[in-house]
């Protein structure tokens, strides 16, 4: 077999090594345009898990790599004169040059032919090769040559970065967030060998321009960085090596294989440097390719296997990198945070590290986070314990005169079980159980303001006395038997009205017994849905009056809070999204016009709703669709409602149009809550695939939301909050009838948690840094 590999970076060399080991008879040649020891850049970093993989696949190169490595365990965050360190991270660094020399030596030893200073510009010279590996890096000539086939998507990110080096020793992966007269600069730095560290500097385009970095030579820009970070560099110089400022390209290729050619490493996909995974991905691609070659009987089959088997893992890493890079691009959102909360945000930005996980690794750090959180709560006038604070999810929150005892919320969920809008026994048990279960705040399902405002025939309403009495019974039960507060969500279905019960076909039109629907514009939801009537002024006045009347009834029922539903494609949302509002009057066009009617309704309700009670609005912070609402629009929407007197924005997303492309995942809507909260400076509630108390605490402690709502988890576990309280040892209200159960779970949880933590600690292998520290520790004197 003949294999040609274009590019002698980590991907190309490691692929050559593994393939040669697998097929000693194969003729494998690596073509590299640079000289053997001619390499840009400084250090690379690997996690312990990646090194485990290298150990498994090629022990000799693993041994040589690890002999050369610098190990560290801590991440240190420097911000506004403070430094927070967190251990247990298990990273290693080595110089890129050394890594390549080791891989070259190993490849040669196995009989791979390495041709340096050979720039390949045409793959036709490999016509007799069975396999051509395109490992030619981020600017891959061959990916670009076959752009129509590989279909790369190149997303050039907005921040500028430059890769430099220094002789400054570092004993931790170090992030420095530096304020300057021009704006924020960030340094990502780590040591990769004795006396050498990598320094990646990053800043936004505006700060870059203001700092006058445009057009400076490498040396001049290094000198500017040395001025900014001089206090930390401690007299050590900054070194350059092709250290030009660039914008990071996030690359994703739709196809990785063309005939017998295959893209590997940066050529096919990149991952932002802030998660230090570029070289890992490149070398793990090589592992995946060699595994596929071992398993399949033909090259074609192997390449298919490689692409199908590897894609998910690569996309997962890219997703984590995306989340991380967005955090760094928007660091200004957190710039006025308390430093410990800021550091917590840095640590937890990419979801893998959480509140519980940090509690095990760095209990003192988490204690400090808890204290800072409690101090913020105290500054709002709530008498909480700062010295021994409870976890963030059990801290109270005050909105106007309403105080919720904890931060967990039962998200609004239609039960589709009302009769003519009247909630019945099912609703009493449903809301009652969840209130007793400990959530600080319970939202009602979308409660419709009129018969024709319903989504389905099973939707609850609040337009007549019978409904008012039924809701009063529920509110009184909640208040009489729990500490929960209860919020009434009022809405109008708009073009999604007259549809079937959820379990009979969500959003599908009713076959019989329907009613006329209205919307901002006459656009049906499904092509075969009813065409809604475009609302005229008279209809708008009537609906507004119905909202006000329902709000007044809600107050009589005793609800503590009121939410206006402006999300999910229902009536008011249909005004806000340009995808559903094509009006040409003053209620259509620019966002300010599209917001006019929802704001009018809000103002009328606010005037009718008692001043001491809070109000929220639920929005879809993105339509997940081309031309629709984006996160930036959501900030503008939140600001507009903020000026109108809103107390909380309930940040949901989507459900506006049928052909939306939502990106689901754990906590998938939380980034929008974070953006709205920290850019529009309003309190937010986040929701969406949040399933554990650990996630709730992580979100709150990082300042990504003020309240956390859970929908589906509460459908199966009414006592989600009570259980979490027992786990974290935070006291919580419980009706006297259930006290024995509470006492038991609180008692058992102490032991269960201890066992669980012990198991986790015992189950976690020692990091290489820990092993090295143990091996070099001087023996204690007898
Ligand atoms: C600022 C920055 C910091 C980074 N930090 C880290 C880090 O800490 N940890 C980490 O793991 N990764 C890091 N990376 C990523 C890492 O550098 C790359 O992801 C990794 O090197 C990819 O390996 P590769 O083999 O795919 O590509 P490359 O390393 O780019 O190798 C491609 C090779 O192909 C050669 N070549 C290109 N075209 C041709 C041609 N036509 N003919 C012959 N040869 C050709 C090039 O000369 C090059 O040697 C960082 C990247 C940047 C930009
Ligand atoms: C059965 C069901 C009914 C829902 N009804 C409503 C509703 O009436 N009003 C509303 O704003 N959201 C409604 N939602 C959306 C939820 O409030 C929540 O935003 C969504 O389920 C995502 O949260 P989760 O992942 O925790 O379930 C409903 C969700 C479910 C599962």
PDB file of N, CA and C in Angstrom, residues 4-15 29-34 40 96 100 118-123 126 132-147 150 152 242 246 249 251 253 255-256 261-270 278 282-283 285-286 289 306:
ATOM      1  N   UNK A   4       0.307   8.752   0.784  1.00  0.00           N
ATOM      2  CA  UNK A   4       0.965  10.068   0.712  1.00  0.00           C
ATOM      3  C   UNK A   4       0.300  10.978   1.730  1.00  0.00           C
ATOM      4  N   UNK A   5       1.115  11.647   2.534  1.00  0.00           N
ATOM      5  CA  UNK A   5       0.570  12.539   3.559  1.00  0.00           C
ATOM      6  C   UNK A   5       1.089  13.945   3.293  1.00  0.00           C
ATOM      7  N   UNK A   6       0.189  14.862   3.053  1.00  0.00           N
ATOM      8  CA  UNK A   6       0.612  16.238   2.775  1.00  0.00           C
ATOM      9  C   UNK A   6       0.503  17.030   4.075  1.00  0.00           C
ATOM     10  N   UNK A   7       1.631  17.473   4.596  1.00  0.00           N
ATOM     11  CA  UNK A   7       1.653  18.231   5.844  1.00  0.00           C
ATOM     12  C   UNK A   7       2.292  17.432   6.966  1.00  0.00           C
ATOM     13  N   UNK A   8       3.391  17.969   7.480  1.00  0.00           N
ATOM     14  CA  UNK A   8       4.093  17.288   8.576  1.00  0.00           C
ATOM     15  C   UNK A   8       3.868  17.968   9.903  1.00  0.00           C
ATOM     16  N   UNK A   9       2.621  18.347  10.174  1.00  0.00           N
ATOM     17  CA  UNK A   9       2.243  18.855  11.502  1.00  0.00           C
ATOM     18  C   UNK A   9       1.863  17.667  12.381  1.00  0.00           C
ATOM     19  N   UNK A  10       1.287  17.926  13.558  1.00  0.00           N
ATOM     20  CA  UNK A  10       0.933  16.825  14.448  1.00  0.00           C
ATOM     21  C   UNK A  10      -0.003  15.802  13.798  1.00  0.00           C
ATOM     22  N   UNK A  11      -0.971  16.273  12.998  1.00  0.00           N
ATOM     23  CA  UNK A  11      -1.929  15.336  12.390  1.00  0.00           C
ATOM     24  C   UNK A  11      -1.218  14.423  11.400  1.00  0.00           C
ATOM     25  N   UNK A  12      -0.453  15.017  10.485  1.00  0.00           N
ATOM     26  CA  UNK A  12       0.191  14.241   9.435  1.00  0.00           C
ATOM     27  C   UNK A  12       1.213  13.265  10.003  1.00  0.00           C
ATOM     28  N   UNK A  13       2.034  13.731  10.931  1.00  0.00           N
ATOM     29  CA  UNK A  13       3.090  12.863  11.466  1.00  0.00           C
ATOM     30  C   UNK A  13       2.512  11.721  12.295  1.00  0.00           C
ATOM     31  N   UNK A  14       1.518  12.048  13.110  1.00  0.00           N
ATOM     32  CA  UNK A  14       0.967  10.993  13.971  1.00  0.00           C
ATOM     33  C   UNK A  14       0.220   9.956  13.126  1.00  0.00           C
ATOM     34  N   UNK A  15      -0.449  10.433  12.063  1.00  0.00           N
ATOM     35  CA  UNK A  15      -1.123   9.483  11.164  1.00  0.00           C
ATOM     36  C   UNK A  15      -0.076   8.574  10.530  1.00  0.00           C
ATOM     37  N   UNK A  29       4.831   8.281   2.881  1.00  0.00           N
ATOM     38  CA  UNK A  29       5.693   9.456   2.738  1.00  0.00           C
ATOM     39  C   UNK A  29       4.970  10.689   3.257  1.00  0.00           C
ATOM     40  N   UNK A  30       5.680  11.476   4.051  1.00  0.00           N
ATOM     41  CA  UNK A  30       5.120  12.754   4.524  1.00  0.00           C
ATOM     42  C   UNK A  30       5.817  13.878   3.763  1.00  0.00           C
ATOM     43  N   UNK A  31       5.032  14.755   3.159  1.00  0.00           N
ATOM     44  CA  UNK A  31       5.569  15.892   2.405  1.00  0.00           C
ATOM     45  C   UNK A  31       5.345  17.151   3.229  1.00  0.00           C
ATOM     46  N   UNK A  32       6.399  17.821   3.581  1.00  0.00           N
ATOM     47  CA  UNK A  32       6.280  19.012   4.437  1.00  0.00           C
ATOM     48  C   UNK A  32       7.055  20.157   3.787  1.00  0.00           C
ATOM     49  N   UNK A  33       6.383  21.281   3.677  1.00  0.00           N
ATOM     50  CA  UNK A  33       7.029  22.383   2.960  1.00  0.00           C
ATOM     51  C   UNK A  33       8.123  23.067   3.791  1.00  0.00           C
ATOM     52  N   UNK A  34       8.020  22.987   5.137  1.00  0.00           N
ATOM     53  CA  UNK A  34       9.034  23.630   5.985  1.00  0.00           C
ATOM     54  C   UNK A  34      10.252  22.730   6.160  1.00  0.00           C
ATOM     55  N   UNK A  40       6.615  27.290  13.514  1.00  0.00           N
ATOM     56  CA  UNK A  40       6.106  28.502  14.158  1.00  0.00           C
ATOM     57  C   UNK A  40       5.526  28.136  15.521  1.00  0.00           C
ATOM     58  N   UNK A  96       5.978  23.025  20.755  1.00  0.00           N
ATOM     59  CA  UNK A  96       5.492  22.467  19.490  1.00  0.00           C
ATOM     60  C   UNK A  96       6.678  21.922  18.699  1.00  0.00           C
ATOM     61  N   UNK A 100       7.091  18.056  17.461  1.00  0.00           N
ATOM     62  CA  UNK A 100       7.268  17.668  16.062  1.00  0.00           C
ATOM     63  C   UNK A 100       8.569  16.883  15.873  1.00  0.00           C
ATOM     64  N   UNK A 118       9.321  20.479   0.810  1.00  0.00           N
ATOM     65  CA  UNK A 118       8.609  19.992  -0.378  1.00  0.00           C
ATOM     66  C   UNK A 118       7.183  20.530  -0.335  1.00  0.00           C
ATOM     67  N   UNK A 119       6.961  21.563  -1.084  1.00  0.00           N
ATOM     68  CA  UNK A 119       5.636  22.186  -1.099  1.00  0.00           C
ATOM     69  C   UNK A 119       4.792  21.497  -2.165  1.00  0.00           C
ATOM     70  N   UNK A 120       3.750  20.821  -1.753  1.00  0.00           N
ATOM     71  CA  UNK A 120       2.918  20.094  -2.719  1.00  0.00           C
ATOM     72  C   UNK A 120       1.823  21.024  -3.223  1.00  0.00           C
ATOM     73  N   UNK A 121       1.751  21.196  -4.536  1.00  0.00           N
ATOM     74  CA  UNK A 121       0.669  22.058  -5.009  1.00  0.00           C
ATOM     75  C   UNK A 121      -0.297  21.305  -5.917  1.00  0.00           C
ATOM     76  N   UNK A 122      -0.017  20.044  -6.138  1.00  0.00           N
ATOM     77  CA  UNK A 122      -0.902  19.294  -7.023  1.00  0.00           C
ATOM     78  C   UNK A 122      -0.884  17.834  -6.585  1.00  0.00           C
ATOM     79  N   UNK A 123      -2.046  17.300  -6.277  1.00  0.00           N
ATOM     80  CA  UNK A 123      -2.065  15.932  -5.757  1.00  0.00           C
ATOM     81  C   UNK A 123      -2.004  14.893  -6.889  1.00  0.00           C
ATOM     82  N   UNK A 126       0.309  12.017  -6.910  1.00  0.00           N
ATOM     83  CA  UNK A 126       0.082  10.830  -6.073  1.00  0.00           C
ATOM     84  C   UNK A 126      -0.960   9.895  -6.706  1.00  0.00           C
ATOM     85  N   UNK A 132      -4.502   9.338   0.184  1.00  0.00           N
ATOM     86  CA  UNK A 132      -3.827  10.638   0.259  1.00  0.00           C
ATOM     87  C   UNK A 132      -4.405  11.383   1.460  1.00  0.00           C
ATOM     88  N   UNK A 133      -3.545  11.652   2.436  1.00  0.00           N
ATOM     89  CA  UNK A 133      -4.003  12.327   3.649  1.00  0.00           C
ATOM     90  C   UNK A 133      -3.688  13.818   3.519  1.00  0.00           C
ATOM     91  N   UNK A 134      -4.744  14.639   3.610  1.00  0.00           N
ATOM     92  CA  UNK A 134      -4.570  16.088   3.490  1.00  0.00           C
ATOM     93  C   UNK A 134      -4.494  16.667   4.905  1.00  0.00           C
ATOM     94  N   UNK A 135      -3.272  16.795   5.418  1.00  0.00           N
ATOM     95  CA  UNK A 135      -3.073  17.305   6.782  1.00  0.00           C
ATOM     96  C   UNK A 135      -2.311  18.617   6.685  1.00  0.00           C
ATOM     97  N   UNK A 136      -2.790  19.467   5.794  1.00  0.00           N
ATOM     98  CA  UNK A 136      -2.029  20.676   5.461  1.00  0.00           C
ATOM     99  C   UNK A 136      -2.504  21.919   6.214  1.00  0.00           C
ATOM    100  N   UNK A 137      -3.128  21.706   7.363  1.00  0.00           N
ATOM    101  CA  UNK A 137      -3.349  22.806   8.297  1.00  0.00           C
ATOM    102  C   UNK A 137      -4.524  23.725   7.993  1.00  0.00           C
ATOM    103  N   UNK A 138      -4.577  24.759   8.790  1.00  0.00           N
ATOM    104  CA  UNK A 138      -5.748  25.649   8.834  1.00  0.00           C
ATOM    105  C   UNK A 138      -6.045  26.313   7.478  1.00  0.00           C
ATOM    106  N   UNK A 139      -4.977  26.628   6.732  1.00  0.00           N
ATOM    107  CA  UNK A 139      -5.191  27.267   5.420  1.00  0.00           C
ATOM    108  C   UNK A 139      -5.115  26.248   4.287  1.00  0.00           C
ATOM    109  N   UNK A 140      -5.543  25.050   4.558  1.00  0.00           N
ATOM    110  CA  UNK A 140      -5.414  23.937   3.611  1.00  0.00           C
ATOM    111  C   UNK A 140      -5.663  24.327   2.150  1.00  0.00           C
ATOM    112  N   UNK A 141      -4.633  24.133   1.360  1.00  0.00           N
ATOM    113  CA  UNK A 141      -4.730  24.432  -0.069  1.00  0.00           C
ATOM    114  C   UNK A 141      -5.693  23.458  -0.737  1.00  0.00           C
ATOM    115  N   UNK A 142      -5.667  22.212  -0.270  1.00  0.00           N
ATOM    116  CA  UNK A 142      -6.470  21.199  -0.948  1.00  0.00           C
ATOM    117  C   UNK A 142      -7.947  21.293  -0.557  1.00  0.00           C
ATOM    118  N   UNK A 143      -8.211  21.699   0.676  1.00  0.00           N
ATOM    119  CA  UNK A 143      -9.613  21.940   1.063  1.00  0.00           C
ATOM    120  C   UNK A 143     -10.168  23.066   0.192  1.00  0.00           C
ATOM    121  N   UNK A 144      -9.335  24.086  -0.034  1.00  0.00           N
ATOM    122  CA  UNK A 144      -9.807  25.216  -0.833  1.00  0.00           C
ATOM    123  C   UNK A 144      -9.916  24.855  -2.315  1.00  0.00           C
ATOM    124  N   UNK A 145      -9.005  24.005  -2.754  1.00  0.00           N
ATOM    125  CA  UNK A 145      -9.044  23.603  -4.161  1.00  0.00           C
ATOM    126  C   UNK A 145     -10.368  22.888  -4.473  1.00  0.00           C
ATOM    127  N   UNK A 146     -10.821  22.057  -3.520  1.00  0.00           N
ATOM    128  CA  UNK A 146     -12.069  21.310  -3.733  1.00  0.00           C
ATOM    129  C   UNK A 146     -13.172  21.863  -2.827  1.00  0.00           C
ATOM    130  N   UNK A 147     -13.248  23.175  -2.828  1.00  0.00           N
ATOM    131  CA  UNK A 147     -14.165  23.854  -1.909  1.00  0.00           C
ATOM    132  C   UNK A 147     -15.616  23.419  -2.132  1.00  0.00           C
ATOM    133  N   UNK A 150     -15.784  19.770  -0.445  1.00  0.00           N
ATOM    134  CA  UNK A 150     -15.651  19.711   1.021  1.00  0.00           C
ATOM    135  C   UNK A 150     -16.598  20.686   1.729  1.00  0.00           C
ATOM    136  N   UNK A 152     -16.364  23.811   3.078  1.00  0.00           N
ATOM    137  CA  UNK A 152     -15.989  24.337   4.391  1.00  0.00           C
ATOM    138  C   UNK A 152     -16.778  25.601   4.726  1.00  0.00           C
ATOM    139  N   UNK A 242       6.671  34.653  14.155  1.00  0.00           N
ATOM    140  CA  UNK A 242       5.485  34.838  13.299  1.00  0.00           C
ATOM    141  C   UNK A 242       4.267  35.154  14.171  1.00  0.00           C
ATOM    142  N   UNK A 246      -4.186  38.083  14.415  1.00  0.00           N
ATOM    143  CA  UNK A 246      -5.106  37.484  13.445  1.00  0.00           C
ATOM    144  C   UNK A 246      -6.501  37.375  14.046  1.00  0.00           C
ATOM    145  N   UNK A 249     -10.218  31.631  12.727  1.00  0.00           N
ATOM    146  CA  UNK A 249     -11.268  31.071  11.869  1.00  0.00           C
ATOM    147  C   UNK A 249     -11.821  29.766  12.454  1.00  0.00           C
ATOM    148  N   UNK A 251     -13.536  26.645  11.635  1.00  0.00           N
ATOM    149  CA  UNK A 251     -13.766  25.956  10.359  1.00  0.00           C
ATOM    150  C   UNK A 251     -14.530  24.662  10.606  1.00  0.00           C
ATOM    151  N   UNK A 253     -16.138  21.568   8.055  1.00  0.00           N
ATOM    152  CA  UNK A 253     -16.299  21.128   6.669  1.00  0.00           C
ATOM    153  C   UNK A 253     -17.431  20.127   6.584  1.00  0.00           C
ATOM    154  N   UNK A 255     -17.932  17.940   4.218  1.00  0.00           N
ATOM    155  CA  UNK A 255     -17.400  16.607   3.863  1.00  0.00           C
ATOM    156  C   UNK A 255     -15.925  16.559   4.206  1.00  0.00           C
ATOM    157  N   UNK A 256     -15.446  15.423   4.600  1.00  0.00           N
ATOM    158  CA  UNK A 256     -14.029  15.259   4.942  1.00  0.00           C
ATOM    159  C   UNK A 256     -13.298  14.359   3.946  1.00  0.00           C
ATOM    160  N   UNK A 261      -8.909  10.707  -0.926  1.00  0.00           N
ATOM    161  CA  UNK A 261      -8.290  11.820  -0.176  1.00  0.00           C
ATOM    162  C   UNK A 261      -9.114  12.094   1.087  1.00  0.00           C
ATOM    163  N   UNK A 262      -8.406  12.398   2.181  1.00  0.00           N
ATOM    164  CA  UNK A 262      -9.118  12.635   3.433  1.00  0.00           C
ATOM    165  C   UNK A 262      -8.495  13.818   4.184  1.00  0.00           C
ATOM    166  N   UNK A 263      -9.352  14.687   4.702  1.00  0.00           N
ATOM    167  CA  UNK A 263      -8.880  15.853   5.477  1.00  0.00           C
ATOM    168  C   UNK A 263      -8.647  15.430   6.929  1.00  0.00           C
ATOM    169  N   UNK A 264      -7.560  15.920   7.488  1.00  0.00           N
ATOM    170  CA  UNK A 264      -7.217  15.595   8.876  1.00  0.00           C
ATOM    171  C   UNK A 264      -6.807  16.870   9.610  1.00  0.00           C
ATOM    172  N   UNK A 265      -7.069  16.948  10.902  1.00  0.00           N
ATOM    173  CA  UNK A 265      -6.585  18.061  11.719  1.00  0.00           C
ATOM    174  C   UNK A 265      -7.237  19.391  11.367  1.00  0.00           C
ATOM    175  N   UNK A 266      -6.463  20.458  11.529  1.00  0.00           N
ATOM    176  CA  UNK A 266      -6.989  21.801  11.287  1.00  0.00           C
ATOM    177  C   UNK A 266      -7.539  21.971   9.877  1.00  0.00           C
ATOM    178  N   UNK A 267      -7.071  21.168   8.936  1.00  0.00           N
ATOM    179  CA  UNK A 267      -7.543  21.301   7.560  1.00  0.00           C
ATOM    180  C   UNK A 267      -9.052  21.082   7.483  1.00  0.00           C
ATOM    181  N   UNK A 268      -9.584  20.191   8.319  1.00  0.00           N
ATOM    182  CA  UNK A 268     -11.019  19.880   8.231  1.00  0.00           C
ATOM    183  C   UNK A 268     -11.859  20.656   9.234  1.00  0.00           C
ATOM    184  N   UNK A 269     -11.284  20.947  10.420  1.00  0.00           N
ATOM    185  CA  UNK A 269     -12.077  21.600  11.468  1.00  0.00           C
ATOM    186  C   UNK A 269     -11.136  22.194  12.503  1.00  0.00           C
ATOM    187  N   UNK A 270     -11.481  23.359  13.029  1.00  0.00           N
ATOM    188  CA  UNK A 270     -10.625  23.969  14.050  1.00  0.00           C
ATOM    189  C   UNK A 270     -11.393  24.094  15.367  1.00  0.00           C
ATOM    190  N   UNK A 278      -6.558  22.093  19.796  1.00  0.00           N
ATOM    191  CA  UNK A 278      -6.235  21.977  18.369  1.00  0.00           C
ATOM    192  C   UNK A 278      -5.338  20.799  18.071  1.00  0.00           C
ATOM    193  N   UNK A 282      -6.146  17.180  16.240  1.00  0.00           N
ATOM    194  CA  UNK A 282      -5.361  16.754  15.082  1.00  0.00           C
ATOM    195  C   UNK A 282      -4.832  15.339  15.303  1.00  0.00           C
ATOM    196  N   UNK A 283      -4.279  15.080  16.486  1.00  0.00           N
ATOM    197  CA  UNK A 283      -3.681  13.758  16.730  1.00  0.00           C
ATOM    198  C   UNK A 283      -4.750  12.692  16.953  1.00  0.00           C
ATOM    199  N   UNK A 285      -7.593  12.731  15.440  1.00  0.00           N
ATOM    200  CA  UNK A 285      -8.055  12.418  14.072  1.00  0.00           C
ATOM    201  C   UNK A 285      -7.197  11.301  13.496  1.00  0.00           C
ATOM    202  N   UNK A 286      -5.888  11.433  13.727  1.00  0.00           N
ATOM    203  CA  UNK A 286      -4.963  10.424  13.205  1.00  0.00           C
ATOM    204  C   UNK A 286      -5.281   9.058  13.826  1.00  0.00           C
ATOM    205  N   UNK A 289      -8.429   7.752  12.189  1.00  0.00           N
ATOM    206  CA  UNK A 289      -8.166   7.278  10.826  1.00  0.00           C
ATOM    207  C   UNK A 289      -7.485   5.911  10.866  1.00  0.00           C
ATOM    208  N   UNK A 306     -14.207   6.509   9.130  1.00  0.00           N
ATOM    209  CA  UNK A 306     -13.520   7.604   9.829  1.00  0.00           C
ATOM    210  C   UNK A 306     -14.451   8.805   9.924  1.00  0.00           C
TER     211      UNK A 306
END
